[in-house]
């Protein structure tokens, strides 16, 4: 069953009451969140764009949770290049919900059955605790949606061509799942498939992790799709998500070029000077909204990414379709979180 069903107007009618209730819930159960909202003077909320947001960076500096310590079931951490990491607190109910909704989102393009899975990474990534929190956790999380897993890279990070050929010989005549971070798929799957004539025609690729390393090689998202189509891989879905809103991913539609919001989530693009909501076609700072975070106040987050809404109810799936354009320079992003930090 798809989770991409609601028109934008229907979505807002459904989500707004739930999100207002979450604001009240987190104010009652998370004292720092309540102090932040009190300091910022939140009043009546008439639309999703009027919901009070938190800068995602706050999760690196404050303990934000709406559950008592003895109900903490799992603590997730983000990757941090400067030693700063977000800490996300889940109770059993929140962990179960995020797993279920992630599965429902992916089943939209994978179907209900677990597929044979080719992981474009090295198993040794799971042994490195420093990177495990981000890349390793991403791989482990996706691995639950596949079966008969084969790693495309050996323990040294070199391509295991025999392993890939063996996987394709066994599973290549039926649908199979490929997962990897975008740059690894480009460097270690596309180029190998092209060089060795591998047939990936029955594959469904789920990939993520940004385009920066490919932009350095002048590879656009469009070229990425076109080149992979040349080796038979046409079912390709990028996604955007973050540990601070775990379980919610924004998935690329079948036609490519745009990400879509599942029925329990939405996005707002804001002017970084005035914080006003921007109309489709105007790039700004991306805010992500989800009803899943019940154990911590992560339901409305201002990211440090630039994005643009391309259209509403006019794509593969209903609702907003958008793109992520890249990261805001760090000095600019720090201003809004410092404002909130002083309030807390």
mmCIF file of C-alpha atoms in Angstrom:
data_model
loop_
_atom_site.group_PDB
_atom_site.id
_atom_site.type_symbol
_atom_site.label_atom_id
_atom_site.label_comp_id
_atom_site.label_asym_id
_atom_site.label_seq_id
_atom_site.Cartn_x
_atom_site.Cartn_y
_atom_site.Cartn_z
ATOM 1 C CA UNK A 1 0.000 0.000 0.000
ATOM 2 C CA UNK A 2 1.444 3.368 -1.038
ATOM 3 C CA UNK A 3 2.141 6.169 1.427
ATOM 4 C CA UNK A 4 2.150 8.714 -1.412
ATOM 5 C CA UNK A 5 -1.609 9.205 -1.776
ATOM 6 C CA UNK A 6 -2.683 12.571 -0.361
ATOM 7 C CA UNK A 7 -3.111 15.804 -2.311
ATOM 8 C CA UNK A 8 -1.450 18.776 -0.656
ATOM 9 C CA UNK A 9 -4.720 20.215 0.659
ATOM 10 C CA UNK A 10 -5.843 16.854 2.071
ATOM 11 C CA UNK A 11 -2.421 16.321 3.628
ATOM 12 C CA UNK A 12 -2.456 19.670 5.398
ATOM 13 C CA UNK A 13 -5.951 19.041 6.772
ATOM 14 C CA UNK A 14 -4.825 15.672 8.122
ATOM 15 C CA UNK A 15 -1.367 16.603 9.411
ATOM 16 C CA UNK A 16 -1.980 20.003 11.006
ATOM 17 C CA UNK A 17 -4.083 18.778 13.971
ATOM 18 C CA UNK A 18 -1.606 15.945 14.616
ATOM 19 C CA UNK A 19 1.345 18.327 14.512
ATOM 20 C CA UNK A 20 -0.335 20.887 16.781
ATOM 21 C CA UNK A 21 -0.979 18.054 19.246
ATOM 22 C CA UNK A 22 2.708 17.098 19.009
ATOM 23 C CA UNK A 23 3.743 20.675 19.783
ATOM 24 C CA UNK A 24 1.592 20.546 22.945
ATOM 25 C CA UNK A 25 2.833 17.048 23.829
ATOM 26 C CA UNK A 26 6.500 18.003 23.583
ATOM 27 C CA UNK A 27 5.954 21.255 25.492
ATOM 28 C CA UNK A 28 4.516 19.238 28.374
ATOM 29 C CA UNK A 29 7.231 16.593 28.379
ATOM 30 C CA UNK A 30 10.432 18.366 27.241
ATOM 31 C CA UNK A 31 11.372 21.360 29.373
ATOM 32 C CA UNK A 32 14.058 22.796 27.019
ATOM 33 C CA UNK A 33 11.582 22.682 24.123
ATOM 34 C CA UNK A 34 8.976 24.480 26.209
ATOM 35 C CA UNK A 35 11.496 27.193 27.154
ATOM 36 C CA UNK A 36 12.458 27.679 23.505
ATOM 37 C CA UNK A 37 8.848 28.085 22.411
ATOM 38 C CA UNK A 38 8.049 30.395 25.314
ATOM 39 C CA UNK A 39 11.027 32.609 24.419
ATOM 40 C CA UNK A 40 10.067 32.715 20.748
ATOM 41 C CA UNK A 41 6.472 33.693 21.490
ATOM 42 C CA UNK A 42 4.597 30.984 19.617
ATOM 43 C CA UNK A 43 0.918 31.873 19.241
ATOM 44 C CA UNK A 44 -1.939 30.339 17.249
ATOM 45 C CA UNK A 45 -1.025 27.953 14.430
ATOM 46 C CA UNK A 46 -3.216 28.155 11.324
ATOM 47 C CA UNK A 47 -1.050 26.236 8.860
ATOM 48 C CA UNK A 48 1.923 23.897 8.602
ATOM 49 C CA UNK A 49 4.254 26.783 7.720
ATOM 50 C CA UNK A 50 3.303 28.459 11.033
ATOM 51 C CA UNK A 51 4.424 25.543 13.201
ATOM 52 C CA UNK A 52 7.410 26.410 15.416
ATOM 53 C CA UNK A 53 10.607 24.867 14.086
ATOM 54 C CA UNK A 54 13.856 23.859 15.741
ATOM 55 C CA UNK A 55 17.213 24.190 13.986
ATOM 56 C CA UNK A 56 18.467 20.658 13.453
ATOM 57 C CA UNK A 57 21.813 21.693 14.969
ATOM 58 C CA UNK A 58 20.188 21.981 18.415
ATOM 59 C CA UNK A 59 20.231 18.194 18.724
ATOM 60 C CA UNK A 60 24.036 18.429 18.795
ATOM 61 C CA UNK A 61 24.055 20.776 21.787
ATOM 62 C CA UNK A 62 20.937 20.061 23.860
ATOM 63 C CA UNK A 63 19.409 16.903 25.308
ATOM 64 C CA UNK A 64 15.964 17.004 23.757
ATOM 65 C CA UNK A 65 13.695 14.145 24.728
ATOM 66 C CA UNK A 66 10.052 13.818 25.754
ATOM 67 C CA UNK A 67 10.317 10.512 27.582
ATOM 68 C CA UNK A 68 11.719 9.626 31.022
ATOM 69 C CA UNK A 69 15.149 8.052 31.184
ATOM 70 C CA UNK A 70 13.776 4.620 32.078
ATOM 71 C CA UNK A 71 11.741 4.527 28.847
ATOM 72 C CA UNK A 72 14.696 5.201 26.532
ATOM 73 C CA UNK A 73 14.915 2.126 24.313
ATOM 74 C CA UNK A 74 17.484 3.307 21.783
ATOM 75 C CA UNK A 75 19.766 6.328 21.325
ATOM 76 C CA UNK A 76 20.733 7.130 17.736
ATOM 77 C CA UNK A 77 23.670 9.318 16.818
ATOM 78 C CA UNK A 78 24.372 11.228 13.644
ATOM 79 C CA UNK A 79 27.660 11.477 11.817
ATOM 80 C CA UNK A 80 29.758 14.426 12.896
ATOM 81 C CA UNK A 81 32.831 15.668 11.085
ATOM 82 C CA UNK A 82 33.750 18.040 13.936
ATOM 83 C CA UNK A 83 33.051 15.663 16.799
ATOM 84 C CA UNK A 84 29.545 17.068 17.241
ATOM 85 C CA UNK A 85 26.802 14.467 16.982
ATOM 86 C CA UNK A 86 23.057 14.594 17.330
ATOM 87 C CA UNK A 87 21.569 12.297 19.940
ATOM 88 C CA UNK A 88 18.053 11.060 19.219
ATOM 89 C CA UNK A 89 16.084 9.292 21.953
ATOM 90 C CA UNK A 90 13.504 6.648 21.062
ATOM 91 C CA UNK A 91 11.154 4.637 23.212
ATOM 92 C CA UNK A 92 9.879 1.260 22.009
ATOM 93 C CA UNK A 93 6.739 2.704 20.440
ATOM 94 C CA UNK A 94 8.630 5.397 18.480
ATOM 95 C CA UNK A 95 11.245 2.894 17.293
ATOM 96 C CA UNK A 96 8.534 0.503 16.086
ATOM 97 C CA UNK A 97 6.660 3.280 14.282
ATOM 98 C CA UNK A 98 9.716 4.618 12.457
ATOM 99 C CA UNK A 99 10.668 1.114 11.303
ATOM 100 C CA UNK A 100 7.139 0.424 10.089
ATOM 101 C CA UNK A 101 6.785 3.727 8.220
ATOM 102 C CA UNK A 102 10.212 3.444 6.603
ATOM 103 C CA UNK A 103 9.169 0.018 5.377
ATOM 104 C CA UNK A 104 5.854 1.323 4.048
ATOM 105 C CA UNK A 105 7.660 4.112 2.183
ATOM 106 C CA UNK A 106 10.120 1.741 0.510
ATOM 107 C CA UNK A 107 7.453 -0.839 -0.318
ATOM 108 C CA UNK A 108 5.929 1.759 -2.631
ATOM 109 C CA UNK A 109 8.779 1.052 -5.053
ATOM 110 C CA UNK A 110 10.058 -2.358 -3.872
ATOM 111 C CA UNK A 111 6.776 -4.204 -3.389
ATOM 112 C CA UNK A 112 5.799 -6.209 -0.289
ATOM 113 C CA UNK A 113 8.371 -9.008 -0.547
ATOM 114 C CA UNK A 114 12.004 -8.826 0.483
ATOM 115 C CA UNK A 115 14.184 -8.918 -2.625
ATOM 116 C CA UNK A 116 17.673 -10.358 -3.149
ATOM 117 C CA UNK A 117 20.019 -7.500 -2.269
ATOM 118 C CA UNK A 118 23.327 -6.261 -3.644
ATOM 119 C CA UNK A 119 24.968 -3.813 -1.243
ATOM 120 C CA UNK A 120 27.435 -1.468 -2.926
ATOM 121 C CA UNK A 121 29.729 -1.202 0.074
ATOM 122 C CA UNK A 122 32.165 -3.225 2.125
ATOM 123 C CA UNK A 123 31.182 -5.397 5.067
ATOM 124 C CA UNK A 124 34.102 -3.905 6.989
ATOM 125 C CA UNK A 125 32.091 -0.665 7.284
ATOM 126 C CA UNK A 126 30.219 -2.364 10.112
ATOM 127 C CA UNK A 127 33.438 -2.838 12.090
ATOM 128 C CA UNK A 128 34.455 0.821 12.109
ATOM 129 C CA UNK A 129 32.570 2.345 15.030
ATOM 130 C CA UNK A 130 33.446 5.906 13.981
ATOM 131 C CA UNK A 131 31.640 5.643 10.656
ATOM 132 C CA UNK A 132 29.132 3.055 11.816
ATOM 133 C CA UNK A 133 26.737 5.662 13.163
ATOM 134 C CA UNK A 134 26.142 7.130 9.712
ATOM 135 C CA UNK A 135 27.132 5.019 6.737
ATOM 136 C CA UNK A 136 27.108 1.701 8.543
ATOM 137 C CA UNK A 137 23.763 2.406 10.177
ATOM 138 C CA UNK A 138 22.354 3.368 6.786
ATOM 139 C CA UNK A 139 23.500 0.095 5.290
ATOM 140 C CA UNK A 140 22.203 -1.952 8.227
ATOM 141 C CA UNK A 141 18.868 -0.160 8.151
ATOM 142 C CA UNK A 142 18.367 -0.852 4.464
ATOM 143 C CA UNK A 143 19.599 -4.445 4.736
ATOM 144 C CA UNK A 144 16.399 -5.384 6.578
ATOM 145 C CA UNK A 145 14.466 -4.813 3.335
ATOM 146 C CA UNK A 146 16.500 -7.368 1.380
ATOM 147 C CA UNK A 147 17.601 -11.006 1.567
ATOM 148 C CA UNK A 148 20.491 -13.141 0.285
ATOM 149 C CA UNK A 149 22.774 -10.147 0.753
ATOM 150 C CA UNK A 150 25.955 -9.849 -1.299
ATOM 151 C CA UNK A 151 28.549 -7.120 -0.723
ATOM 152 C CA UNK A 152 29.896 -5.595 -3.943
ATOM 153 C CA UNK A 153 33.176 -4.539 -2.320
ATOM 154 C CA UNK A 154 35.648 -6.703 -0.447
ATOM 155 C CA UNK A 155 37.006 -5.921 3.020
ATOM 156 C CA UNK A 156 39.626 -3.615 1.520
ATOM 157 C CA UNK A 157 37.029 -1.619 -0.405
ATOM 158 C CA UNK A 158 37.973 -3.069 -3.802
ATOM 159 C CA UNK A 159 35.286 -4.265 -6.219
ATOM 160 C CA UNK A 160 34.466 -7.971 -5.828
ATOM 161 C CA UNK A 161 33.671 -8.644 -9.484
ATOM 162 C CA UNK A 162 33.260 -12.380 -8.947
ATOM 163 C CA UNK A 163 30.847 -11.729 -6.102
ATOM 164 C CA UNK A 164 28.742 -9.367 -8.233
ATOM 165 C CA UNK A 165 28.727 -11.828 -11.143
ATOM 166 C CA UNK A 166 27.705 -14.646 -8.825
ATOM 167 C CA UNK A 167 24.846 -12.551 -7.441
ATOM 168 C CA UNK A 168 23.603 -11.678 -10.929
ATOM 169 C CA UNK A 169 23.896 -15.291 -12.096
ATOM 170 C CA UNK A 170 21.699 -16.380 -9.196
ATOM 171 C CA UNK A 171 19.228 -13.480 -8.982
ATOM 172 C CA UNK A 172 19.612 -11.333 -12.101
ATOM 173 C CA UNK A 173 16.604 -12.793 -13.944
ATOM 174 C CA UNK A 174 14.145 -11.507 -11.315
ATOM 175 C CA UNK A 175 13.704 -8.176 -9.496
ATOM 176 C CA UNK A 176 16.500 -7.462 -7.053
ATOM 177 C CA UNK A 177 17.410 -4.588 -4.753
ATOM 178 C CA UNK A 178 20.602 -2.557 -5.023
ATOM 179 C CA UNK A 179 21.528 -0.175 -2.223
ATOM 180 C CA UNK A 180 24.510 2.116 -1.907
ATOM 181 C CA UNK A 181 25.610 5.658 -1.293
ATOM 182 C CA UNK A 182 25.452 7.676 -4.473
ATOM 183 C CA UNK A 183 29.161 8.130 -5.078
ATOM 184 C CA UNK A 184 29.928 4.464 -4.362
ATOM 185 C CA UNK A 185 27.265 3.352 -6.843
ATOM 186 C CA UNK A 186 28.813 5.599 -9.477
ATOM 187 C CA UNK A 187 32.425 4.619 -8.850
ATOM 188 C CA UNK A 188 32.053 0.932 -8.030
ATOM 189 C CA UNK A 189 28.907 -0.289 -9.743
ATOM 190 C CA UNK A 190 28.206 1.827 -12.804
ATOM 191 C CA UNK A 191 31.797 1.877 -14.029
ATOM 192 C CA UNK A 192 32.276 -1.845 -13.373
ATOM 193 C CA UNK A 193 28.971 -2.754 -15.051
ATOM 194 C CA UNK A 194 29.909 -0.686 -18.099
ATOM 195 C CA UNK A 195 33.428 -2.109 -18.313
ATOM 196 C CA UNK A 196 32.335 -5.743 -17.928
ATOM 197 C CA UNK A 197 28.943 -5.723 -19.657
ATOM 198 C CA UNK A 198 26.960 -6.595 -16.545
ATOM 199 C CA UNK A 199 23.169 -6.651 -16.958
ATOM 200 C CA UNK A 200 21.432 -4.730 -14.181
ATOM 201 C CA UNK A 201 18.087 -4.574 -15.988
ATOM 202 C CA UNK A 202 16.034 -6.182 -13.200
ATOM 203 C CA UNK A 203 17.600 -4.092 -10.456
ATOM 204 C CA UNK A 204 15.852 -1.464 -8.345
ATOM 205 C CA UNK A 205 18.409 1.021 -7.042
ATOM 206 C CA UNK A 206 17.856 2.885 -3.769
ATOM 207 C CA UNK A 207 20.658 5.382 -3.163
ATOM 208 C CA UNK A 208 21.430 8.375 -0.987
ATOM 209 C CA UNK A 209 24.259 10.346 0.518
ATOM 210 C CA UNK A 210 24.489 13.572 -1.427
ATOM 211 C CA UNK A 211 26.059 14.545 -4.710
ATOM 212 C CA UNK A 212 29.111 16.525 -3.570
ATOM 213 C CA UNK A 213 31.714 13.952 -4.583
ATOM 214 C CA UNK A 214 30.003 13.517 -7.946
ATOM 215 C CA UNK A 215 29.635 17.250 -8.530
ATOM 216 C CA UNK A 216 33.414 17.378 -8.174
ATOM 217 C CA UNK A 217 33.464 15.023 -11.174
ATOM 218 C CA UNK A 218 30.788 17.084 -12.995
ATOM 219 C CA UNK A 219 28.168 14.331 -12.735
ATOM 220 C CA UNK A 220 24.650 15.755 -12.412
ATOM 221 C CA UNK A 221 21.677 13.755 -11.088
ATOM 222 C CA UNK A 222 20.334 13.645 -14.648
ATOM 223 C CA UNK A 223 23.572 12.268 -16.040
ATOM 224 C CA UNK A 224 23.703 9.736 -13.200
ATOM 225 C CA UNK A 225 20.294 8.364 -14.240
ATOM 226 C CA UNK A 226 21.109 8.441 -17.946
ATOM 227 C CA UNK A 227 24.412 6.610 -17.551
ATOM 228 C CA UNK A 228 22.899 3.930 -15.323
ATOM 229 C CA UNK A 229 20.112 3.442 -17.871
ATOM 230 C CA UNK A 230 22.847 2.603 -20.360
ATOM 231 C CA UNK A 231 23.712 -0.486 -18.254
ATOM 232 C CA UNK A 232 20.042 -1.426 -17.950
ATOM 233 C CA UNK A 233 19.305 0.163 -14.586
ATOM 234 C CA UNK A 234 16.205 2.341 -15.012
ATOM 235 C CA UNK A 235 14.339 1.929 -11.709
ATOM 236 C CA UNK A 236 16.303 4.399 -9.617
ATOM 237 C CA UNK A 237 15.178 6.162 -6.450
ATOM 238 C CA UNK A 238 17.296 8.652 -4.569
ATOM 239 C CA UNK A 239 16.117 9.577 -1.078
ATOM 240 C CA UNK A 240 16.685 12.319 1.473
ATOM 241 C CA UNK A 241 16.501 11.784 5.206
ATOM 242 C CA UNK A 242 18.333 12.337 8.469
ATOM 243 C CA UNK A 243 18.769 10.651 11.822
ATOM 244 C CA UNK A 244 17.049 13.598 13.528
ATOM 245 C CA UNK A 245 13.804 12.552 11.828
ATOM 246 C CA UNK A 246 14.439 8.837 11.727
ATOM 247 C CA UNK A 247 11.973 6.706 9.760
ATOM 248 C CA UNK A 248 10.943 9.568 7.486
ATOM 249 C CA UNK A 249 12.503 9.583 4.041
ATOM 250 C CA UNK A 250 11.622 11.712 1.047
ATOM 251 C CA UNK A 251 11.744 9.446 -1.988
ATOM 252 C CA UNK A 252 12.493 10.179 -5.621
ATOM 253 C CA UNK A 253 9.590 9.371 -7.944
ATOM 254 C CA UNK A 254 9.823 6.935 -10.861
ATOM 255 C CA UNK A 255 10.409 9.732 -13.377
ATOM 256 C CA UNK A 256 13.369 11.132 -11.447
ATOM 257 C CA UNK A 257 14.211 14.752 -10.846
ATOM 258 C CA UNK A 258 12.075 15.285 -7.729
ATOM 259 C CA UNK A 259 11.679 14.023 -4.187
ATOM 260 C CA UNK A 260 8.210 13.449 -2.712
ATOM 261 C CA UNK A 261 6.783 13.632 0.804
ATOM 262 C CA UNK A 262 5.070 10.556 2.255
ATOM 263 C CA UNK A 263 1.570 11.076 3.639
ATOM 264 C CA UNK A 264 2.870 11.577 7.199
ATOM 265 C CA UNK A 265 5.453 14.225 6.250
ATOM 266 C CA UNK A 266 5.856 17.526 4.434
ATOM 267 C CA UNK A 267 8.451 20.162 3.598
ATOM 268 C CA UNK A 268 8.525 23.958 3.781
ATOM 269 C CA UNK A 269 11.095 26.127 1.986
ATOM 270 C CA UNK A 270 11.944 29.308 3.910
ATOM 271 C CA UNK A 271 13.630 32.576 3.066
ATOM 272 C CA UNK A 272 16.874 32.481 5.131
ATOM 273 C CA UNK A 273 16.601 36.229 5.802
ATOM 274 C CA UNK A 274 12.923 36.587 6.777
ATOM 275 C CA UNK A 275 11.988 32.939 7.546
ATOM 276 C CA UNK A 276 8.846 33.403 5.424
ATOM 277 C CA UNK A 277 7.623 30.450 3.375
ATOM 278 C CA UNK A 278 8.750 30.693 -0.240
ATOM 279 C CA UNK A 279 6.574 29.745 -3.211
ATOM 280 C CA UNK A 280 7.416 26.954 -5.679
ATOM 281 C CA UNK A 281 10.387 27.803 -7.847
ATOM 282 C CA UNK A 282 12.224 29.908 -5.249
ATOM 283 C CA UNK A 283 15.121 28.204 -3.436
ATOM 284 C CA UNK A 284 15.622 28.627 0.278
ATOM 285 C CA UNK A 285 16.311 26.803 3.526
ATOM 286 C CA UNK A 286 14.589 23.426 3.788
ATOM 287 C CA UNK A 287 12.329 22.579 6.722
ATOM 288 C CA UNK A 288 11.183 18.981 7.181
ATOM 289 C CA UNK A 289 7.955 18.083 8.977
ATOM 290 C CA UNK A 290 6.867 14.646 10.195
ATOM 291 C CA UNK A 291 4.351 13.184 12.633
ATOM 292 C CA UNK A 292 6.680 10.297 13.547
ATOM 293 C CA UNK A 293 8.831 11.923 16.284
ATOM 294 C CA UNK A 294 6.812 11.344 19.453
ATOM 295 C CA UNK A 295 9.649 10.579 21.894
ATOM 296 C CA UNK A 296 11.624 13.765 21.141
ATOM 297 C CA UNK A 297 10.666 17.151 19.606
ATOM 298 C CA UNK A 298 11.891 16.433 16.072
ATOM 299 C CA UNK A 299 8.578 16.922 14.305
ATOM 300 C CA UNK A 300 9.420 20.310 12.706
ATOM 301 C CA UNK A 301 13.108 20.802 11.879
ATOM 302 C CA UNK A 302 14.890 23.542 10.003
ATOM 303 C CA UNK A 303 17.739 21.805 8.198
ATOM 304 C CA UNK A 304 21.004 23.322 7.008
ATOM 305 C CA UNK A 305 20.201 22.300 3.428
ATOM 306 C CA UNK A 306 19.003 24.472 0.583
ATOM 307 C CA UNK A 307 16.008 23.217 -1.348
ATOM 308 C CA UNK A 308 13.335 24.219 -3.828
ATOM 309 C CA UNK A 309 9.756 23.063 -4.353
ATOM 310 C CA UNK A 310 9.223 22.422 -8.068
ATOM 311 C CA UNK A 311 5.473 21.914 -8.020
ATOM 312 C CA UNK A 312 2.435 20.729 -6.077
ATOM 313 C CA UNK A 313 0.130 17.867 -7.102
ATOM 314 C CA UNK A 314 1.683 17.789 -10.584
ATOM 315 C CA UNK A 315 4.127 14.865 -10.532
ATOM 316 C CA UNK A 316 4.402 11.081 -10.232
ATOM 317 C CA UNK A 317 2.787 11.238 -6.794
ATOM 318 C CA UNK A 318 0.567 13.906 -5.183
ATOM 319 C CA UNK A 319 1.774 16.619 -2.822
ATOM 320 C CA UNK A 320 4.935 18.698 -3.036
ATOM 321 C CA UNK A 321 7.825 17.621 -5.232
ATOM 322 C CA UNK A 322 11.193 19.189 -4.445
ATOM 323 C CA UNK A 323 14.954 18.971 -4.756
ATOM 324 C CA UNK A 324 17.797 19.410 -2.283
ATOM 325 C CA UNK A 325 20.324 21.853 -3.718
ATOM 326 C CA UNK A 326 23.160 21.472 -1.239
ATOM 327 C CA UNK A 327 24.324 22.550 2.191
ATOM 328 C CA UNK A 328 24.087 26.105 3.472
ATOM 329 C CA UNK A 329 27.531 27.482 4.349
ATOM 330 C CA UNK A 330 28.064 26.702 8.007
ATOM 331 C CA UNK A 331 28.550 30.282 9.199
ATOM 332 C CA UNK A 332 25.159 31.265 7.825
ATOM 333 C CA UNK A 333 23.358 28.296 9.330
ATOM 334 C CA UNK A 334 24.763 28.903 12.780
ATOM 335 C CA UNK A 335 22.897 32.144 13.309
ATOM 336 C CA UNK A 336 19.423 30.696 13.709
ATOM 337 C CA UNK A 337 20.479 27.971 16.148
ATOM 338 C CA UNK A 338 22.448 30.425 18.254
ATOM 339 C CA UNK A 339 19.276 32.473 18.619
ATOM 340 C CA UNK A 340 17.475 29.442 19.990
ATOM 341 C CA UNK A 341 20.360 28.367 22.174
ATOM 342 C CA UNK A 342 20.390 31.683 23.980
ATOM 343 C CA UNK A 343 16.663 31.323 24.585
ATOM 344 C CA UNK A 344 17.101 27.963 26.235
#
